[in-house]
Short mmCIF file of C-alpha atoms in Angstrom, two decimals:
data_model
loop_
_atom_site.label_atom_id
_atom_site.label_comp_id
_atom_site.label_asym_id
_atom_site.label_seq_id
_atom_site.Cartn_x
_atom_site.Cartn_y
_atom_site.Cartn_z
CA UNK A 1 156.50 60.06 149.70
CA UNK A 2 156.38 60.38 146.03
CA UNK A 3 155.71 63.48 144.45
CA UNK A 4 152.43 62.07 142.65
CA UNK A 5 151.06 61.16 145.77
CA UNK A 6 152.20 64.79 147.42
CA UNK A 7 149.85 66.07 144.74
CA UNK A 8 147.05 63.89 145.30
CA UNK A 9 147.51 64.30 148.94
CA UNK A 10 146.85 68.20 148.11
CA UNK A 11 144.28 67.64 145.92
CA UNK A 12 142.19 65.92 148.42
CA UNK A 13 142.93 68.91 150.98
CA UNK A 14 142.09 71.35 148.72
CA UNK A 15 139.21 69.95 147.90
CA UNK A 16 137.85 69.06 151.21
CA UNK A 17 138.23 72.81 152.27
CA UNK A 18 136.16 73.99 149.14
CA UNK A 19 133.59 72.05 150.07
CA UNK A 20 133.61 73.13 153.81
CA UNK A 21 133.40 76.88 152.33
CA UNK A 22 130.33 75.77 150.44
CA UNK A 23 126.76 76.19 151.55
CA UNK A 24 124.45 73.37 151.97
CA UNK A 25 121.63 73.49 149.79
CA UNK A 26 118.18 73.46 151.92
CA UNK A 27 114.94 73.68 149.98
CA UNK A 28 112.46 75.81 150.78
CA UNK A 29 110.00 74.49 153.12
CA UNK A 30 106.55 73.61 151.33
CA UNK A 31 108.49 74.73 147.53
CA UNK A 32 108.54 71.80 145.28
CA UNK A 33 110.04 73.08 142.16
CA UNK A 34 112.35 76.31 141.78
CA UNK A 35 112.56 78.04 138.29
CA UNK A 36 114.81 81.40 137.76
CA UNK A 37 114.88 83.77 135.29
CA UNK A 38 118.35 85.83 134.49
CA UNK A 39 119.52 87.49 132.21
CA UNK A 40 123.28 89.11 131.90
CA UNK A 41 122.24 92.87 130.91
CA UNK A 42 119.33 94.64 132.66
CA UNK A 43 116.62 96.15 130.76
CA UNK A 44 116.00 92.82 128.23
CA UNK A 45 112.54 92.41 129.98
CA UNK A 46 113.29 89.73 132.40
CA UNK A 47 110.93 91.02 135.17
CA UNK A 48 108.05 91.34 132.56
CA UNK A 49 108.70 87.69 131.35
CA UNK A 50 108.95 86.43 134.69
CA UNK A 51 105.61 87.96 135.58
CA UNK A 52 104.01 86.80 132.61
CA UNK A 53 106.02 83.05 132.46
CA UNK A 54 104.46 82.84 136.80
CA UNK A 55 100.86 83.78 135.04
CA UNK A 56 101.21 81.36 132.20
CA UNK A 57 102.28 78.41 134.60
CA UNK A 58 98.67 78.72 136.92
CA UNK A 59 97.18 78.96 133.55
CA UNK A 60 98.16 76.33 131.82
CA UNK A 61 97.14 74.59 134.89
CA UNK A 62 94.87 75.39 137.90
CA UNK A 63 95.84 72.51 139.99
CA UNK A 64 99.11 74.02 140.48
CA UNK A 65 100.08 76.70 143.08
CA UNK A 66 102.08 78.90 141.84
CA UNK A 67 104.89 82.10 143.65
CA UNK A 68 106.92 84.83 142.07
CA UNK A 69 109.74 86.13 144.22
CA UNK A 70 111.37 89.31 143.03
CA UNK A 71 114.91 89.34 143.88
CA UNK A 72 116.58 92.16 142.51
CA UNK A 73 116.70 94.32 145.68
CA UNK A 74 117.71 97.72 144.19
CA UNK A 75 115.19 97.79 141.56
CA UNK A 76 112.00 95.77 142.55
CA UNK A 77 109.43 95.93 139.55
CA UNK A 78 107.14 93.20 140.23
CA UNK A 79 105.12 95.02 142.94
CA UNK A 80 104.27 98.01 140.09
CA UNK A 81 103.61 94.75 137.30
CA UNK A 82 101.33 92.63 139.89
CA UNK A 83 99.54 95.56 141.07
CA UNK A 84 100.31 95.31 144.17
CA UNK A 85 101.03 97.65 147.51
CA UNK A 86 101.38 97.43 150.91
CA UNK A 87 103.22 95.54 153.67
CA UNK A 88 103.28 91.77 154.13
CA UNK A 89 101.47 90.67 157.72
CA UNK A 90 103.49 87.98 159.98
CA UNK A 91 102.57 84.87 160.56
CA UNK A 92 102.81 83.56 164.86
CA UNK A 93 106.08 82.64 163.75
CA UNK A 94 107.10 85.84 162.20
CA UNK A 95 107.49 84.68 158.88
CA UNK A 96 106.33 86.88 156.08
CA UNK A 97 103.12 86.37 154.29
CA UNK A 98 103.29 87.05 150.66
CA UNK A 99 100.71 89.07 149.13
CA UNK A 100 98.58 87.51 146.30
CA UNK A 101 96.77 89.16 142.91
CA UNK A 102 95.64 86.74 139.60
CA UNK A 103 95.61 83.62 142.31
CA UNK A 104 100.14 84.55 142.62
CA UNK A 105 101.80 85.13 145.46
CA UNK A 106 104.52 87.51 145.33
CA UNK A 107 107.31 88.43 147.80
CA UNK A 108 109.49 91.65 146.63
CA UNK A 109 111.55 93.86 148.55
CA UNK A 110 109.16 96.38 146.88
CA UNK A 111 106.53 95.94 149.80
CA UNK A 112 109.19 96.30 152.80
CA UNK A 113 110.52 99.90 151.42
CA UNK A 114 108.49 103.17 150.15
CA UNK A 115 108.03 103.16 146.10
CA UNK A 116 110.44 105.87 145.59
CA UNK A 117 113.12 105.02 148.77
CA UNK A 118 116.74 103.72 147.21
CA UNK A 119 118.15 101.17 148.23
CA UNK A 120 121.58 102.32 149.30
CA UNK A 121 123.10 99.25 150.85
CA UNK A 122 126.65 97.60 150.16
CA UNK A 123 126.75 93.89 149.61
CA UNK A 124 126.38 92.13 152.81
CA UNK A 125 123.06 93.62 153.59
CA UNK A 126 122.27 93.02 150.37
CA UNK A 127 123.07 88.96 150.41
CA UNK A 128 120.89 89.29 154.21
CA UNK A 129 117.99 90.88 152.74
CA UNK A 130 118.14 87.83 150.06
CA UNK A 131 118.24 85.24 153.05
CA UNK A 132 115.10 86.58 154.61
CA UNK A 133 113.09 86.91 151.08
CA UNK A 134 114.54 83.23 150.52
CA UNK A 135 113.97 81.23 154.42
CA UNK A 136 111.66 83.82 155.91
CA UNK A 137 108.29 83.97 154.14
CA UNK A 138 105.66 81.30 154.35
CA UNK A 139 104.91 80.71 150.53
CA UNK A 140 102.74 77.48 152.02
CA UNK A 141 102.08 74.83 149.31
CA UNK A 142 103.83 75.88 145.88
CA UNK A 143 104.82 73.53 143.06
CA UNK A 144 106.12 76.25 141.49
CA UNK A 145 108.78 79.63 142.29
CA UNK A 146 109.71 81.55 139.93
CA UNK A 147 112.39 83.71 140.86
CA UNK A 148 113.25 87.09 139.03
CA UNK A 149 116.87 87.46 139.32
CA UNK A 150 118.77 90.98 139.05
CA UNK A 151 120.77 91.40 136.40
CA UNK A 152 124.42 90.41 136.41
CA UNK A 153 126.12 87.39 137.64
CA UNK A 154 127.18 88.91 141.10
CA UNK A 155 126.56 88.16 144.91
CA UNK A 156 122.72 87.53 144.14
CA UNK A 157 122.73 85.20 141.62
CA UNK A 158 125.78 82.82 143.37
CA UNK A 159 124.11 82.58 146.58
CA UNK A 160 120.49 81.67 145.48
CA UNK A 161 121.86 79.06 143.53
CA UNK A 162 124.10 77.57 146.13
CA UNK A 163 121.51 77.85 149.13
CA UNK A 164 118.53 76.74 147.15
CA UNK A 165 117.91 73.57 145.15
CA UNK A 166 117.04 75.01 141.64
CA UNK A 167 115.24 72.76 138.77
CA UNK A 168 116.49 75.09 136.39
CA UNK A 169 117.40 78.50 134.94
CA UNK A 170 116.06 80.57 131.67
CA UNK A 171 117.91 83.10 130.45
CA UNK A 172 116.35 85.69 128.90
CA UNK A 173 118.22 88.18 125.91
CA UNK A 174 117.45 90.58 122.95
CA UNK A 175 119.11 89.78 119.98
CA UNK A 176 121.39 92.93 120.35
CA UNK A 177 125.21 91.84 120.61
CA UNK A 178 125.64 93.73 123.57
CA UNK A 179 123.06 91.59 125.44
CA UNK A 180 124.11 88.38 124.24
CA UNK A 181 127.72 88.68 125.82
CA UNK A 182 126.30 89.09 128.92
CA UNK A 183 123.71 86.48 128.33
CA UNK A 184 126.38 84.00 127.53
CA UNK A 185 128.14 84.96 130.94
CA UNK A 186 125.02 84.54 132.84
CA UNK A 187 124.32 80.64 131.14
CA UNK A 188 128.12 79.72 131.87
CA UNK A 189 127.70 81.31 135.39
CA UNK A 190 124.49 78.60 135.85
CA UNK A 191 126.57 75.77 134.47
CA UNK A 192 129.37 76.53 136.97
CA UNK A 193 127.27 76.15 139.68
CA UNK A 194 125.40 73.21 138.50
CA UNK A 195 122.19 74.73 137.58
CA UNK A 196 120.62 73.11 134.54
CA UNK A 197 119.64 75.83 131.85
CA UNK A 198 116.31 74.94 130.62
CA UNK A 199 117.03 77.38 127.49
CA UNK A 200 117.01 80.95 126.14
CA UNK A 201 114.14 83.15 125.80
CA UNK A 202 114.38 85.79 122.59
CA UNK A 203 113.00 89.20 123.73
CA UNK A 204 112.16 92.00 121.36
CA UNK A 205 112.88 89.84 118.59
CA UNK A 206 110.64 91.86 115.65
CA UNK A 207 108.88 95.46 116.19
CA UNK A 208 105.87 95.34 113.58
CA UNK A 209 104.53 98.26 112.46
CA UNK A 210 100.93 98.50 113.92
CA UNK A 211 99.49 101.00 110.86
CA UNK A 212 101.43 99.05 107.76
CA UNK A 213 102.20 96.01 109.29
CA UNK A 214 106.12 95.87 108.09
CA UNK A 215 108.33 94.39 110.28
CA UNK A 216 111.90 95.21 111.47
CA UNK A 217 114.21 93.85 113.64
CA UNK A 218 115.55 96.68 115.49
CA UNK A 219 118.00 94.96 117.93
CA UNK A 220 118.81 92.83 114.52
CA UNK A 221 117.53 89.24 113.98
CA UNK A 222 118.10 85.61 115.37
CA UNK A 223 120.83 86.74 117.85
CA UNK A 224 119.43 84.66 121.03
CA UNK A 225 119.01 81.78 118.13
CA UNK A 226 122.73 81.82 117.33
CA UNK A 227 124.11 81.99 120.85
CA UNK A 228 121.79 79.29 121.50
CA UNK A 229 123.17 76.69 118.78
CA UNK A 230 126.22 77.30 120.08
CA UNK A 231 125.79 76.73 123.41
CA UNK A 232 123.87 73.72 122.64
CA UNK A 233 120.70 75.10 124.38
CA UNK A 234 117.29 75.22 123.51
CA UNK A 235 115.43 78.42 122.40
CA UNK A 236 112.01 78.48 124.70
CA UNK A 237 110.20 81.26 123.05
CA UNK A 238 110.37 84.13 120.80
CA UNK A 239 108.39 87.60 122.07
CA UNK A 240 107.99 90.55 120.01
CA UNK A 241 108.16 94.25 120.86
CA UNK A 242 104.80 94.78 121.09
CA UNK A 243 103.13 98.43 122.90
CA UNK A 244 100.87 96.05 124.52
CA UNK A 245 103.27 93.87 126.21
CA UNK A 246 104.81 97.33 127.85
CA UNK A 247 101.23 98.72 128.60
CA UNK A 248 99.97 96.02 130.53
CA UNK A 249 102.65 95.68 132.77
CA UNK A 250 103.20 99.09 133.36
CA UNK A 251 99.20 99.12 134.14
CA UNK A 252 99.88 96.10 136.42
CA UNK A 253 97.53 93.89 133.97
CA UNK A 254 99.73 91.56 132.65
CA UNK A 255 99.22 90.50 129.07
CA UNK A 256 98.88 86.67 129.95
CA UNK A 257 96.32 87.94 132.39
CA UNK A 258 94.08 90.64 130.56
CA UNK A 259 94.85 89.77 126.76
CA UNK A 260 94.89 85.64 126.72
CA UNK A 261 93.83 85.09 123.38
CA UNK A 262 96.34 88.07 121.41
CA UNK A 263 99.33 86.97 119.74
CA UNK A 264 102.03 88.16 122.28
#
């Protein structure tokens, strides 16, 4: 045997056993479209852009049914931003029900644990936890999930986007440096998997000053615009730091919801 065909010979091997490790994607039953929202660094405002980006979606269209699963399992902040408590009933077939406020229906691991319990759990209960929040809740008829992801581009992200058929991801970054290196990971991380990246979101682009009206860019200016020219990505929105973006989530009112007509 020559040695070009050895190689090709290994190639093919190689390649059959990768794809043997692989999980098969399964959609989730009654889901039609999957949307997630990452972001490289925590604290960008992810979770309060997937809220309000869930809200937007059913508004911009009532004929469409619309989920938000939280799936950052050691800090779930979408029960506290939906206003939401308690524990979700079972269904005869002991699926999950998720529990519903401004016509969403959420599923966090925020209602299966107490508000102020940590979760102390190494990765493999982690990546089970996911699987149940993923196949075992009966979301019913959705055209649309959005899906907060944690931060990072660990165990979480990889095995929602090879167990699930995604339509596409959003990243979501300040314009700090810091948070665009990790935002960069986290689109590169999508493309690896074959996840189309529908574009970047620019968060806390511009405080304004709410007495004088001046503006400054306090994580500096067009960062998220930069990283997105040259990754050849779109840029999907630009959101201000703005007190009342903060205050209505924190009040569990979210500004899509109680302020529709302000400028954030």
């Amino acid at each position: 045997q020559s040695s070009g065909s050895r190689d090709d010979a290994l190639r093919d091997r190689r390649a059959q056993l990768l794809s043997r490790g692989l999980p098969k994607q399964k959609p989730i039953e009654g889901v039609k479209q999957v949307v997630v929202l990452a972001s490289g660094k925590g604290g960008v405002g992810k979770s309060t852009t997937a809220v309000n980006v869930a809200l937007a979606l059913a508004a911009n269209d009532s004929t469409k049914e619309v989920g938000l699963l939280d799936a950052d399992i050691y800090g779930p902040s979408i029960p506290k931003m939906m206003n939401l408590k308690g524990n979700p009933e079972l269904t005869p077939k002991n699926l999950m029900r998720p529990l519903k406020n401004y016509g969403i229906a959420c599923m966090s691991m925020g209602f299966l644990i107490e508000e102020t319990a940590p979760v102390v759990w190494r990765g493999l209960m982690v990546m089970s936890a996911v699987e149940k929040l993923l196949r075992q809740v009966d979301w019913g008829q959705l055209d649309y999930l959005v899906i907060d992801m944690p931060p990072g581009t660990g165990d979480v992200q990889l095995s929602v986007s090879q167990n699930i058929p995604i339509a596409g991801a959003v990243i979501i970054s300040t314009p700090q440096d810091v948070a665009l290196l990790d935002a960069r990971k986290g689109a590169e991380m999508f493309r690896k998997v074959h996840v189309p990246v529908l574009g970047l979101i620019q968060n806390m682009s511009v405080f304004q000053c709410p007495k004088c009206k001046h503006e400054t860019h306090i994580f500096g200016a067009d960062g998220v615009r930069d990283l997105a020219k040259t990754l050849g990505l779109d840029i999907l929105g630009d959101i201000p730091l703005h007190v009342n973006i903060r205050e209505t989530c924190d009040s569990g009112q979210p500004v899509v919801i109680s302020q529709p007509e302000s400028d954030a």
